Short mmCIF file of C-alpha atoms in Angstrom, two decimals:
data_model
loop_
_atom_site.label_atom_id
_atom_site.label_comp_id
_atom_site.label_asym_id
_atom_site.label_seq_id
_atom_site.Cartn_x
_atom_site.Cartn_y
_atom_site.Cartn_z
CA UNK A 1 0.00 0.00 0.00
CA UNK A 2 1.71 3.29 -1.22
CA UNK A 3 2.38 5.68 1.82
CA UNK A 4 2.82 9.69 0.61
CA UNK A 5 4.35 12.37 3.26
CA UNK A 6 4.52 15.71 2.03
CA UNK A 7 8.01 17.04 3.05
CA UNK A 8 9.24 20.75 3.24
CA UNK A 9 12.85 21.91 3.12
CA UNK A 10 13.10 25.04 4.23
CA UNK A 11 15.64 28.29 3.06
CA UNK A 12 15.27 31.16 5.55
CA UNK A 13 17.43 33.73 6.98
CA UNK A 14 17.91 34.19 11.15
CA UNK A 15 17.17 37.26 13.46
CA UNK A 16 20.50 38.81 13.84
CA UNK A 17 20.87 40.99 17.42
CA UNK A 18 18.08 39.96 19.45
CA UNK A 19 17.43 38.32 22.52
CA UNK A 20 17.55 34.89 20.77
CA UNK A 21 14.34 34.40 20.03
CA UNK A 22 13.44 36.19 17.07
CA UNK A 23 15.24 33.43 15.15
CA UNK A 24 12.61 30.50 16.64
CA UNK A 25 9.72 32.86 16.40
CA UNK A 26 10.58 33.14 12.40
CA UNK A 27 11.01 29.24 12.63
CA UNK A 28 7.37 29.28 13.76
CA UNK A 29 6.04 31.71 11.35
CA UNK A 30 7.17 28.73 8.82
CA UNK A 31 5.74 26.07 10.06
CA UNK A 32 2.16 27.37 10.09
CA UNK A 33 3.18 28.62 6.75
CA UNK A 34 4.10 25.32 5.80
CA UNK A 35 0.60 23.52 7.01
CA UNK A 36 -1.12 25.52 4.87
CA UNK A 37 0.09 23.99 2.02
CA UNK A 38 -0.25 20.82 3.82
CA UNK A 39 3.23 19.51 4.58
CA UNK A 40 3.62 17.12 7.33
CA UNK A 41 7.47 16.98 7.39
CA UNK A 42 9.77 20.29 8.15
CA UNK A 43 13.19 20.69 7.63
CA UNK A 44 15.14 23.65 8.71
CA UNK A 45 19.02 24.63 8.66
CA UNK A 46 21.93 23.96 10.30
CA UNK A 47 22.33 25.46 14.19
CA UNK A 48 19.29 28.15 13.09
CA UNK A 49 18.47 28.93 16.30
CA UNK A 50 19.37 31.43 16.96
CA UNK A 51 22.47 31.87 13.92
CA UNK A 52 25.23 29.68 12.52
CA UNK A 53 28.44 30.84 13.68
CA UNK A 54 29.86 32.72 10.37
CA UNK A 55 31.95 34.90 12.61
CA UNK A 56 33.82 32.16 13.27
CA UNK A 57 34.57 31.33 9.47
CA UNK A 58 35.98 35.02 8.68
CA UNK A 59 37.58 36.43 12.00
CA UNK A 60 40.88 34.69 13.53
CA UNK A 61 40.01 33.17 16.98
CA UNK A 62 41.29 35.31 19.32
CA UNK A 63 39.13 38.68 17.84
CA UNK A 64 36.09 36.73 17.91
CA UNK A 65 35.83 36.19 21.40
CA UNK A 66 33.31 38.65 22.32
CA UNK A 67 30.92 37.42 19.34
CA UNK A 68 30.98 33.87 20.72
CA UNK A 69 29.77 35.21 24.40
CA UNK A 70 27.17 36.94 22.28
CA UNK A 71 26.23 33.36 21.00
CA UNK A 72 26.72 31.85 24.51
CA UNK A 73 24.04 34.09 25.53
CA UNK A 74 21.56 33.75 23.04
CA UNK A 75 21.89 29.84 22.76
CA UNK A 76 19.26 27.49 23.18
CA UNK A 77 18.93 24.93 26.81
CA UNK A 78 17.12 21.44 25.63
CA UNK A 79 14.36 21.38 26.81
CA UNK A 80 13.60 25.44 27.37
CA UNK A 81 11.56 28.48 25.65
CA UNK A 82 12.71 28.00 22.22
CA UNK A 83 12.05 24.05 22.15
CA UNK A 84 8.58 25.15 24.21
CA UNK A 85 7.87 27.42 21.05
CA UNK A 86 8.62 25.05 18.36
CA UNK A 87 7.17 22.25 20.16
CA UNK A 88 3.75 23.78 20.56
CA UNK A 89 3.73 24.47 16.77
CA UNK A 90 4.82 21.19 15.64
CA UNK A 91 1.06 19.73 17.61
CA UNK A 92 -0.82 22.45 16.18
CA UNK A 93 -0.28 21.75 12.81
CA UNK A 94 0.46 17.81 13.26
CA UNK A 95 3.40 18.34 12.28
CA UNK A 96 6.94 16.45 11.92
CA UNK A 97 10.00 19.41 13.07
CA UNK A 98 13.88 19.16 12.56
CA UNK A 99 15.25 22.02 13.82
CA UNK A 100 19.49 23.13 13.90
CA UNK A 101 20.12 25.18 16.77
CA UNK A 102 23.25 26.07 19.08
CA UNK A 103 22.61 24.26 22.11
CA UNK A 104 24.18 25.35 25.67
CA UNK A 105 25.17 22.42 27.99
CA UNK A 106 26.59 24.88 31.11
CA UNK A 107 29.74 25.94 29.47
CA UNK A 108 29.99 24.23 26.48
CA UNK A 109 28.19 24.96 23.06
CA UNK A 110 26.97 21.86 20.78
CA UNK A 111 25.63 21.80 17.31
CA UNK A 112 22.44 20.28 17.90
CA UNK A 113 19.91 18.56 15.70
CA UNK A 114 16.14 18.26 17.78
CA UNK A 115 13.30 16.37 16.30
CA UNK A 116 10.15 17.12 16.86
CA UNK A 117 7.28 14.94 16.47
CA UNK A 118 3.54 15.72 15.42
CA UNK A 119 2.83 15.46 18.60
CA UNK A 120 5.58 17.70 19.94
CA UNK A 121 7.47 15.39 21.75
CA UNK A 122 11.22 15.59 21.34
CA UNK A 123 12.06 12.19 20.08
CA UNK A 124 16.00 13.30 19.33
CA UNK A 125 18.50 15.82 20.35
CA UNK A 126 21.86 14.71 18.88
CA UNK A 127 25.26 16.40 18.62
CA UNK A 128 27.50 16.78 15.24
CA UNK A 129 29.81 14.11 16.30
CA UNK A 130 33.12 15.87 14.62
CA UNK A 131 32.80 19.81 14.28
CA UNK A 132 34.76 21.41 10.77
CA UNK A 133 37.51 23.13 10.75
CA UNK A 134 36.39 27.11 12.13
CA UNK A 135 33.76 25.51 14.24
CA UNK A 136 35.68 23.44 16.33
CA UNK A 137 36.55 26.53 18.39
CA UNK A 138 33.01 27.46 18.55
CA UNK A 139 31.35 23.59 19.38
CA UNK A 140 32.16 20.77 21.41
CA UNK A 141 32.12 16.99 19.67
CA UNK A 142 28.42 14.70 20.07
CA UNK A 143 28.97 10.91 20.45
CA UNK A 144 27.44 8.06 19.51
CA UNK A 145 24.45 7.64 21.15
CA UNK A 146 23.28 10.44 18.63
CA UNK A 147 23.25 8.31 15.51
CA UNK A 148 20.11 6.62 15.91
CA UNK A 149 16.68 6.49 13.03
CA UNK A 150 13.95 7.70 14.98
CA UNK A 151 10.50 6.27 14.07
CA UNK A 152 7.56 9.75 13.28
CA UNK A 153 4.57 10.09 12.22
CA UNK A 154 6.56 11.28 9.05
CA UNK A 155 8.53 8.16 9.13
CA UNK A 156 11.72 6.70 10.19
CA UNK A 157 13.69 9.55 9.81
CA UNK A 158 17.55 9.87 10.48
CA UNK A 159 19.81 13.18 10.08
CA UNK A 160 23.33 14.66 9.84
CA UNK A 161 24.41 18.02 9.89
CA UNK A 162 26.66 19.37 7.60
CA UNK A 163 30.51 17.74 6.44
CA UNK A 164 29.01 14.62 8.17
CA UNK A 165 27.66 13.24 5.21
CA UNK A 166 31.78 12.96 4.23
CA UNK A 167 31.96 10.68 6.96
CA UNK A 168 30.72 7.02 5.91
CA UNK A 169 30.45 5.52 8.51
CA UNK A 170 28.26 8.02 10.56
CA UNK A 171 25.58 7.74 7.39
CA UNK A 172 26.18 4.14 7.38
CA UNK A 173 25.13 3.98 10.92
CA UNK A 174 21.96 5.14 10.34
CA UNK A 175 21.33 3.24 7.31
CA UNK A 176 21.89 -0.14 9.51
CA UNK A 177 18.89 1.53 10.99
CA UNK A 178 16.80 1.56 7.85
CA UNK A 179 15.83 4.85 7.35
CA UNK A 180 13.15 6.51 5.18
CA UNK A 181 13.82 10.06 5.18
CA UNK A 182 16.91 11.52 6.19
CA UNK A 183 16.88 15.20 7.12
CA UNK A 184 20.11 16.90 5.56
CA UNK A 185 21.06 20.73 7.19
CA UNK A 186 24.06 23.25 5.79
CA UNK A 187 24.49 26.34 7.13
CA UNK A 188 24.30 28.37 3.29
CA UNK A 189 25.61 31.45 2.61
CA UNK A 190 29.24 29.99 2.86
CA UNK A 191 31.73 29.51 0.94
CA UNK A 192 30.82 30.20 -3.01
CA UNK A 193 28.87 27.87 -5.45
CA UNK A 194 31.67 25.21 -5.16
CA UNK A 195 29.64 24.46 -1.64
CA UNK A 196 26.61 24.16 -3.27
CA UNK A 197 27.81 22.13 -5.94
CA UNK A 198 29.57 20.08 -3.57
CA UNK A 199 26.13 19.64 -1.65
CA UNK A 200 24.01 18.10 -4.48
CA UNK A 201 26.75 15.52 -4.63
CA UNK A 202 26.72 14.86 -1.28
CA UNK A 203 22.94 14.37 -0.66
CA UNK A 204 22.34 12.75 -4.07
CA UNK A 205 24.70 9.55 -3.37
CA UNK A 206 23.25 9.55 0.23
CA UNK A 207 19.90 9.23 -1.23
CA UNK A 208 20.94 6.74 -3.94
CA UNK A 209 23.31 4.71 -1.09
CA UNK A 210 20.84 4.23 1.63
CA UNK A 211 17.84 4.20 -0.82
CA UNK A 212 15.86 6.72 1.58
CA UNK A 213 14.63 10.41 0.48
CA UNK A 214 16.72 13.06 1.34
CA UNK A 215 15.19 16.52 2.14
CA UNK A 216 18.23 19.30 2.96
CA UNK A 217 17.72 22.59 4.22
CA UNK A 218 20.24 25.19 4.16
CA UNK A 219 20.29 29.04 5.69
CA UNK A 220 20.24 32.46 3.80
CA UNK A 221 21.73 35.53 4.57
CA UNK A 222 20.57 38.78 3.17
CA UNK A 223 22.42 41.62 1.66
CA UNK A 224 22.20 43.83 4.96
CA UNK A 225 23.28 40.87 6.87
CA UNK A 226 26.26 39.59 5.24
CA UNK A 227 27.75 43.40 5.89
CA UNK A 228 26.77 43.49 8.97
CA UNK A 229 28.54 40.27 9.98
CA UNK A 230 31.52 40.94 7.47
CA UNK A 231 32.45 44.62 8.68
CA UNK A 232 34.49 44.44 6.37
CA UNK A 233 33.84 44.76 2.57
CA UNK A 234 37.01 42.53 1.70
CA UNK A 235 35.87 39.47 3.98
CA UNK A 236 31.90 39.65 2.75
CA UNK A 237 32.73 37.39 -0.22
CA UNK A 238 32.93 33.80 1.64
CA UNK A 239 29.47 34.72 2.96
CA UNK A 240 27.94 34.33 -0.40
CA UNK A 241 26.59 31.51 -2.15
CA UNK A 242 26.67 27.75 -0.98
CA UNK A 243 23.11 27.03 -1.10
CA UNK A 244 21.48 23.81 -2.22
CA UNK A 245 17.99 23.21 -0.54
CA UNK A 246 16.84 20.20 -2.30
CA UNK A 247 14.89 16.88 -1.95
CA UNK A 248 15.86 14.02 -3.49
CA UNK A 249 14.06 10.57 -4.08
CA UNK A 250 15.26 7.23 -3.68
CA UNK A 251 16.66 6.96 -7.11
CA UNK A 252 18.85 10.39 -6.58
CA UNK A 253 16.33 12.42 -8.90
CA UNK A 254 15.62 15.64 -7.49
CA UNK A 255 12.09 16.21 -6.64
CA UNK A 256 11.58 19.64 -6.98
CA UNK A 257 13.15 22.89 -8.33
CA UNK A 258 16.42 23.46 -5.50
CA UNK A 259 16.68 26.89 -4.29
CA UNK A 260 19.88 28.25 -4.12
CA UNK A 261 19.16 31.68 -2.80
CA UNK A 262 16.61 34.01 -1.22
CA UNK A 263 14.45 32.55 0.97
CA UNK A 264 11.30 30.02 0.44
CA UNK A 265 10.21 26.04 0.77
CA UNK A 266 11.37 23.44 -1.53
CA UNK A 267 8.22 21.18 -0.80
CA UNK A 268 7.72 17.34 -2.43
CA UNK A 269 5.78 14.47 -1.77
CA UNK A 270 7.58 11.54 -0.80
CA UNK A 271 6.08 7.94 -2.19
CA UNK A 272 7.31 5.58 0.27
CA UNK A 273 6.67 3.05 -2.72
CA UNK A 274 10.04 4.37 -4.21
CA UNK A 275 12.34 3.07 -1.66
CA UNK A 276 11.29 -0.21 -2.38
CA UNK A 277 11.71 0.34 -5.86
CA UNK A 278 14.82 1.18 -5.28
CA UNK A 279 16.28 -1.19 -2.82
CA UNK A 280 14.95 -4.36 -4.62
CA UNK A 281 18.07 -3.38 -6.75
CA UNK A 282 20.48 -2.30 -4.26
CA UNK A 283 19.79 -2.72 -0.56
CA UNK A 284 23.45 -1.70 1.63
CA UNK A 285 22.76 -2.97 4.39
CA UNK A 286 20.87 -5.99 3.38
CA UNK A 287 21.13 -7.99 0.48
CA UNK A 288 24.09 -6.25 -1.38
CA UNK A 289 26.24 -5.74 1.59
CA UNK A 290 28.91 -8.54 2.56
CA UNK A 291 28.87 -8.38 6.99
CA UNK A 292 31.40 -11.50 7.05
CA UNK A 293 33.70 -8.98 5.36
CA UNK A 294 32.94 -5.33 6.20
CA UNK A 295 30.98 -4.37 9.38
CA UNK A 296 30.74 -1.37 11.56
CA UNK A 297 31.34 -0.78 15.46
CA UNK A 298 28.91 1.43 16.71
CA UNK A 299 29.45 2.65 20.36
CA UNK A 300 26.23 3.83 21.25
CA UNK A 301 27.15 5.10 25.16
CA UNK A 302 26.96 8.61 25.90
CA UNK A 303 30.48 10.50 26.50
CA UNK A 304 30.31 11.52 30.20
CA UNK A 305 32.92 12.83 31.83
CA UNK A 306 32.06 10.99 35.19
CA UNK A 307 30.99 7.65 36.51
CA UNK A 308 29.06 6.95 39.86
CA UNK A 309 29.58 3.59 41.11
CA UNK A 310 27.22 3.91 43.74
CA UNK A 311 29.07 1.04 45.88
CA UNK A 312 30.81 2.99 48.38
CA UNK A 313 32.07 -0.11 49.70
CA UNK A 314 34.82 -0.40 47.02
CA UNK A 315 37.82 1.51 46.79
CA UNK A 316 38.73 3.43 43.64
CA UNK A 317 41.88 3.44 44.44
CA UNK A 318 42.27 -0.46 44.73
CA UNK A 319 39.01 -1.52 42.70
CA UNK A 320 38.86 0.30 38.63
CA UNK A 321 35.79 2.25 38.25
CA UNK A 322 32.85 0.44 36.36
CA UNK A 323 30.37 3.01 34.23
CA UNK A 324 27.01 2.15 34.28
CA UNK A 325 26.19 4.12 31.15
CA UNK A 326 23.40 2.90 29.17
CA UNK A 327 24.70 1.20 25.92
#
């Protein structure tokens, strides 16, 4: 029986200088938006909430210190107002949310992917595992326990953020996983149309590997924003281009028009009868793949940086320290 979910990948721009919040309340605006043309699936950029950290691309490290306290500040706590905001949409209009923000964890800032059911329950909040090059300073690393297929009302839906998808093994775990959709995010306006080109690569062979649809959502900056981040006309030009929002079915055909600037929805509907189409030629992780030779360690336990025995009857210094983590 064919299944259709209408999907929505989503360009916008953030709310630059505000208390934070601007950003989610535009990411609201969208989603209602979005209903009304009936999508039940939305995908939004990389850490949106409240900005992606372009200062950090542009400006040596030790003269973007105060701009990273500014992002301190305005960053989002799991669960909080801005998750309260987006959650409450997502069960108004029954619909499925992934949502980028900068996530605070006390001192430490992660890039964070959170989705949202139809119902508004958080069923994920994972961590880009490996931050790139300029963001490094800005983010701290996820683990493993982040690289899980949730199941939606949209589907079972999976997602990376960013120069993940150039690490193999990270999309193979989640195709071990089986998913349906998997929920791509860029920052955009980075880089020059070599990103973007680079991007339709990317989330074309991901769609044609895992045999899943791929909808990817990248960011926008305007005219008046780009200066404003740049102060300086000389370092506006990396801050241009690199968009590619895009869905893409099963067979790596693209599904709609991309949109590779300004701001707007790249909407599809997703026939789940296509992934079966396309896996009864090439399944990876079933039929075509080869376990007895190639297989993949996943270590699923949180990173903590403590472990409570709760025995105080043993001695740490005689007895080693057991975690207790949940695999």
């Amino acid at each position: 029986m064919s299944r259709i979910v209408r999907a929505a990948a989503i360009q916008i721009s953030p709310v630059l200088d505000d208390d934070g919040l601007g950003t989610a309340r535009k990411v609201c605006k969208a989603i209602y938006e979005a209903a009304e043309k009936s999508v039940k699936l939305a995908v939004f950029p990389e850490t949106f909430v409240p900005y992606y950290p372009y200062f950090s691309f542009i400006q040596p490290a030790f003269r973007f210190g105060a701009e990273h306290l500014k992002l301190y500040e305005r960053a989002v706590a799991i669960p909080g107002p801005v998750t309260d905001m987006v959650a409450e949409a997502a069960r108004e209009t029954g619909m499925v949310v992934v949502l980028g923000v900068n996530e605070r964890d006390y001192g430490t800032l992660y890039n964070t992917q959170i989705i949202f059911d139809s119902t508004g329950e958080i069923l994920l909040k994972r961590r880009k595992i490996t931050p790139t090059y300029h963001e490094r300073m800005v983010w701290g690393q996820g683990d493993g326990s982040g690289l899980k297929v949730v199941e939606s009302a949209a589907g079972r839906i999976g997602a990376l953020a960013c120069w993940e998808h150039y690490n193999p093994l990270a999309r193979y775990a989640l195709m071990t996983q089986h998913e349906e959709i998997h929920c791509a995010q860029f920052p955009g306006s980075l880089v020059g149309q070599i990103f973007a080109d680079q991007m339709e690569v990317t989330i074309r062979h991901h769609a044609l590997e895992s045999g899943c649809f791929v909808v990817n959502a990248t960011g926008w900056l305007t005219e008046e924003q780009i200066k404003k981040i740049a102060c300086d006309p000389a370092l506006e030009g990396p801050l241009r281009g690199g968009c590619f929002t895009a869905i893409v079915s099963p067979e790596g055909k693209l599904l709609a028009t991309p949109l590779t600037e300004g701001e707007g929805m790249v909407i599809a509907d997703l026939d789940f009868t296509l992934i079966t189409k396309r896996k009864r030629m090439m399944d990876s992780v079933g039929h075509y793949a080869r376990p007895e030779l190639l297989s993949l360690l996943h270590d699923r336990q949180p990173a903590i940086p403590v472990h409570y025995t709760d025995e105080p009857e043993l001695d740490s210094r005689i007895r080693p320290v057991v975690s207790r983590g949940e695999p």
